Amino acid sequence: YKRQLVQEAHKRGMKIVMDAVFNHTGREFFAFEDIMEKGEKSKYLDWYYIEKFPLESERGEIPNYKCFGYYGGMPKLNLKNPEVEKFFTDVACYWIKECDIDGWRMDVGDEISHYFWKNFRRAVKAVKKDMLIIGEIWHYAGDFLEGDEWDTVMNYDAFMEPLTWFLTGMEKHSDEAKPQLKGSVKDFEDSMRHYMASFQTSQLLCAMNELSNHDHSRFMTRTNEKVGRAATLGTAAAEEGIKPAVFREAVVVQMTWPGAPTIYYGCLLYTSPS
């Protein structure tokens, strides 16, 4: 059924890019569960960075193993271990062979070594030459875009952030407002020129151009220009004072700008006949 789904998508001119997290796992992952059960006798002990036993794990406690975001529920993988590197690279290749997917989007890719990505690229491109590799990174990505690691990135620097500041004057998490940037053509143009210059043309044309995703406030919410998150303002504030017309402006730019426009879930906007 999985392969059939991809085949039907291909018939309709669609490409399937899967999401992968190779930087860390959950505590429910078989290798970490084995460590929790067997302790220092676990054969997976070197799959993670364990400092001591017993493992501290609950939210609010300081974990005694490396993890993502200092949260014990996401223990960090030791990809320097050849066994771990091979396991996850094989996983990536499996889905290409099994379902003929078209790409991988790699979560927190900048926290994984260049050594891993070079080997990863060779492996997946050997299976499917035109396989797309998109890395998640929130800062300068040039070191990963030299032709032997990623193909492109989630485009924060040269799309989401400059456009958000220009149309709303808001930071992408709604944590800060800079009214002086709203409507400033010069700041928008300068940012776009500066950050787009760090891409090769081929990388820019397939960059992941988003207005919103699971890590940020929604763009529609940013149009209300309220500083703060749901934890402080409450969830109802996200819908107060929003400006659909500004959102439409953003979508027009997204759908016409160089890159791959990427819609998070989607949103239906309509105008009442009255």
Coordinates of C-alpha atoms in Angstrom, one line a residue:
Y1 CA 0.0 0.0 0.0
K2 CA 2.8 2.4 0.8
R3 CA 4.4 1.9 -2.6
Q4 CA 1.0 2.2 -4.3
L5 CA 0.4 5.5 -2.6
V6 CA 3.7 6.9 -3.9
Q7 CA 3.0 5.5 -7.4
E8 CA -0.4 7.2 -7.5
A9 CA 1.2 10.5 -6.4
H10 CA 3.8 10.1 -9.2
K11 CA 1.1 9.6 -11.8
R12 CA -0.3 12.9 -10.7
G13 CA 3.0 14.7 -11.1
M14 CA 3.6 14.8 -7.3
K15 CA 6.8 14.1 -5.4
I16 CA 7.0 12.5 -2.0
V17 CA 9.5 13.8 0.5
M18 CA 9.6 12.0 3.8
D19 CA 10.7 13.4 7.1
A20 CA 13.5 11.9 9.2
V21 CA 15.0 12.5 12.6
F22 CA 18.5 10.9 12.7
N23 CA 19.8 13.2 15.4
H24 CA 17.9 11.7 18.3
T25 CA 15.1 9.2 19.1
G26 CA 12.3 8.9 21.6
R27 CA 12.8 6.9 24.8
E28 CA 10.4 4.3 23.3
F29 CA 12.8 3.5 20.5
F30 CA 13.9 -0.1 20.8
A31 CA 17.6 0.6 21.5
F32 CA 16.9 3.1 24.3
E33 CA 14.3 0.8 25.8
D34 CA 16.9 -2.0 25.9
I35 CA 19.3 0.3 27.7
M36 CA 16.6 1.2 30.3
E37 CA 15.8 -2.5 30.8
K38 CA 19.4 -3.9 30.9
G39 CA 21.5 -0.9 31.9
E40 CA 25.2 -1.3 31.3
K41 CA 24.6 -4.9 29.9
S42 CA 22.7 -3.5 26.9
K43 CA 24.3 -4.2 23.6
Y44 CA 23.0 -0.7 22.5
L45 CA 24.8 1.2 25.2
D46 CA 27.1 2.9 22.6
W47 CA 24.2 4.0 20.5
Y48 CA 23.7 7.0 22.8
Y49 CA 25.8 9.2 25.1
I50 CA 25.1 7.7 28.5
E51 CA 26.9 9.4 31.4
K52 CA 25.8 7.2 34.3
F53 CA 23.1 5.0 35.7
P54 CA 20.4 5.0 36.8
L55 CA 19.0 7.1 34.0
E56 CA 17.2 10.3 34.9
S57 CA 14.4 11.0 32.4
E58 CA 11.3 12.8 33.5
R59 CA 10.5 16.3 32.3
G60 CA 12.0 18.9 34.7
E61 CA 14.9 16.6 35.7
I62 CA 18.4 17.1 34.3
P63 CA 19.0 14.0 32.1
N64 CA 22.3 12.2 32.6
Y65 CA 22.6 11.4 28.9
K66 CA 23.0 13.7 25.9
C67 CA 19.7 14.7 24.4
F68 CA 18.1 17.2 22.0
G69 CA 16.9 20.4 23.6
Y70 CA 17.9 19.3 27.1
Y71 CA 14.8 17.2 27.1
G72 CA 15.2 13.7 28.4
G73 CA 12.5 12.4 26.1
M74 CA 14.7 12.8 23.1
P75 CA 18.1 11.1 23.7
K76 CA 20.8 12.0 21.2
L77 CA 22.2 9.2 18.9
N78 CA 25.9 8.5 18.7
L79 CA 26.3 8.6 14.9
K80 CA 30.0 8.3 15.3
N81 CA 29.3 4.6 16.1
P82 CA 29.5 2.9 12.7
E83 CA 26.7 0.5 13.7
V84 CA 24.4 3.4 14.3
E85 CA 25.4 5.2 11.2
K86 CA 24.8 2.1 9.1
F87 CA 21.4 1.4 10.7
F88 CA 20.0 4.8 9.9
T89 CA 21.5 5.1 6.5
D90 CA 20.0 1.7 5.7
V91 CA 16.6 3.0 6.9
A92 CA 16.8 5.9 4.5
C93 CA 17.8 3.6 1.6
Y94 CA 15.1 1.1 2.5
W95 CA 12.3 3.6 1.9
I96 CA 13.8 4.7 -1.4
K97 CA 14.0 1.0 -2.6
E98 CA 10.7 0.0 -1.0
C99 CA 8.5 2.9 -2.0
D100 CA 10.5 4.9 -4.6
I101 CA 10.2 8.1 -2.5
D102 CA 11.7 11.3 -3.9
G103 CA 13.4 13.0 -1.0
W104 CA 14.3 13.2 2.6
R105 CA 13.9 16.2 4.9
M106 CA 16.4 15.9 7.7
D107 CA 15.4 17.2 11.1
V108 CA 17.9 19.3 13.1
G109 CA 20.4 18.4 10.4
D110 CA 23.0 20.9 11.6
E111 CA 23.5 19.0 14.8
I112 CA 24.8 16.0 12.9
S113 CA 28.4 15.8 11.6
H114 CA 29.6 16.6 8.1
Y115 CA 31.2 13.1 8.1
F116 CA 27.8 11.5 8.5
W117 CA 26.1 13.6 5.8
K118 CA 28.9 12.9 3.3
N119 CA 28.5 9.2 3.7
F120 CA 24.7 9.5 3.8
R121 CA 24.6 11.4 0.5
R122 CA 26.8 8.8 -1.2
A123 CA 24.5 6.0 0.0
V124 CA 21.1 7.4 -0.9
K125 CA 22.3 8.9 -4.3
A126 CA 23.6 5.5 -5.2
V127 CA 20.1 4.1 -4.8
K128 CA 18.3 7.0 -6.6
K129 CA 20.5 9.6 -8.3
D130 CA 18.0 12.5 -8.2
M131 CA 17.0 11.9 -4.6
L132 CA 16.4 15.3 -2.9
I133 CA 18.1 15.9 0.5
I134 CA 16.7 18.9 2.5
G135 CA 18.4 19.9 5.7
E136 CA 16.8 21.7 8.6
I137 CA 19.0 24.5 9.7
W138 CA 18.2 27.9 11.3
H139 CA 21.4 29.7 10.4
Y140 CA 24.0 29.9 7.6
A141 CA 24.1 26.6 5.7
G142 CA 27.0 27.0 3.3
D143 CA 29.1 24.3 4.9
F144 CA 26.4 21.8 4.2
L145 CA 25.8 23.0 0.6
E146 CA 29.1 22.3 -1.0
G147 CA 27.8 19.6 -3.3
D148 CA 28.7 16.6 -1.1
E149 CA 26.0 16.7 1.6
W150 CA 22.6 18.4 1.3
D151 CA 20.9 19.6 -1.9
T152 CA 19.1 22.5 -0.2
V153 CA 17.6 23.6 3.1
M154 CA 14.4 24.8 4.8
N155 CA 14.6 28.4 3.7
Y156 CA 14.4 30.5 6.8
D157 CA 17.1 33.1 6.1
A158 CA 16.2 33.9 2.5
F159 CA 12.5 33.6 2.7
M160 CA 10.4 33.1 5.9
E161 CA 12.2 35.6 8.1
P162 CA 12.6 38.5 5.7
L163 CA 9.0 38.1 4.4
T164 CA 7.6 37.9 7.9
W165 CA 9.4 41.0 9.1
F166 CA 8.4 42.9 5.9
L167 CA 4.7 42.1 6.0
T168 CA 4.1 41.9 9.8
G169 CA 7.0 43.4 11.6
M170 CA 7.0 40.2 13.7
E171 CA 9.6 37.6 14.5
K172 CA 8.7 34.1 13.3
H173 CA 7.9 32.8 16.8
S174 CA 5.9 35.9 17.7
D175 CA 8.5 36.6 20.4
E176 CA 9.4 40.1 19.2
A177 CA 8.1 43.0 17.1
K178 CA 10.1 45.4 15.1
P179 CA 7.6 47.9 13.6
Q180 CA 10.4 49.7 11.8
L181 CA 10.9 46.6 9.5
K182 CA 7.2 46.4 8.5
G183 CA 6.8 47.7 5.0
S184 CA 10.5 48.6 4.7
V185 CA 11.4 47.7 1.1
K186 CA 15.0 48.4 1.7
D187 CA 15.4 46.0 4.6
F188 CA 13.5 43.3 2.8
E189 CA 15.5 43.7 -0.4
D190 CA 18.8 43.9 1.5
S191 CA 18.0 40.7 3.5
M192 CA 16.8 38.7 0.5
R193 CA 19.9 39.8 -1.6
H194 CA 22.3 39.0 1.2
Y195 CA 20.9 35.5 2.1
M196 CA 20.0 34.4 -1.4
A197 CA 23.6 35.1 -2.5
S198 CA 24.7 32.2 -0.2
F199 CA 22.8 29.7 -2.4
Q200 CA 23.8 28.2 -5.7
T201 CA 20.9 28.6 -8.3
S202 CA 20.1 24.9 -8.2
Q203 CA 19.8 25.0 -4.4
L204 CA 17.7 28.1 -4.4
L205 CA 15.2 26.8 -6.9
C206 CA 14.4 23.8 -4.7
A207 CA 14.7 25.5 -1.3
M208 CA 11.8 24.8 1.1
N209 CA 9.9 28.1 1.2
E210 CA 7.4 28.1 4.1
L211 CA 5.3 30.7 5.8
S212 CA 4.6 28.5 8.8
N213 CA 5.5 25.1 10.3
H214 CA 5.2 23.2 13.5
D215 CA 8.2 25.1 15.1
H216 CA 6.8 28.6 14.8
S217 CA 3.6 30.7 15.3
R218 CA 1.4 30.5 12.3
F219 CA 1.8 33.3 9.7
M220 CA -1.9 34.2 10.0
T221 CA -1.3 34.7 13.8
R222 CA 1.7 36.9 13.1
T223 CA -0.5 39.3 11.1
N224 CA -2.1 40.4 14.4
E225 CA 1.2 41.8 15.5
K226 CA 0.8 40.6 19.1
V227 CA 4.0 39.7 20.9
G228 CA 3.8 36.5 22.9
R229 CA 3.0 32.8 22.7
A230 CA 0.0 30.8 23.7
A231 CA 1.5 30.0 27.1
T232 CA 1.4 33.7 28.0
L233 CA -1.4 35.1 25.9
G234 CA -3.7 32.1 25.7
T235 CA -4.7 30.3 22.5
A236 CA -7.7 32.6 21.7
A237 CA -5.3 35.5 21.2
A238 CA -3.9 33.7 18.1
E239 CA -7.1 34.5 16.2
E240 CA -7.7 38.0 17.5
G241 CA -7.0 40.9 15.1
I242 CA -5.7 38.7 12.3
K243 CA -5.4 40.2 8.8
P244 CA -6.3 37.7 6.1
A245 CA -5.4 40.2 3.4
V246 CA -1.8 40.3 4.6
F247 CA -1.8 36.5 4.7
R248 CA -2.9 36.5 1.0
E249 CA 0.0 38.9 0.1
A250 CA 2.4 36.4 1.7
V251 CA 0.9 33.5 -0.2
V252 CA 1.3 35.4 -3.5
V253 CA 5.0 35.9 -2.8
Q254 CA 5.4 32.3 -1.7
M255 CA 3.9 30.9 -4.9
T256 CA 5.9 33.2 -7.2
W257 CA 9.3 33.4 -5.5
P258 CA 12.2 31.1 -6.6
G259 CA 12.0 27.9 -4.6
A260 CA 9.6 25.1 -3.6
P261 CA 6.5 26.6 -1.9
T262 CA 5.6 24.4 1.0
I263 CA 2.3 24.6 2.7
Y264 CA 2.0 23.5 6.4
Y265 CA -1.4 21.8 6.6
G266 CA -3.2 24.5 4.6
C267 CA -5.8 27.1 5.1
L268 CA -9.0 28.0 3.3
L269 CA -9.7 31.7 2.9
Y270 CA -12.8 33.0 1.4
T271 CA -14.6 36.4 0.9
S272 CA -18.3 36.6 1.8
P273 CA -20.5 37.7 -1.1
S274 CA -22.0 40.3 1.2

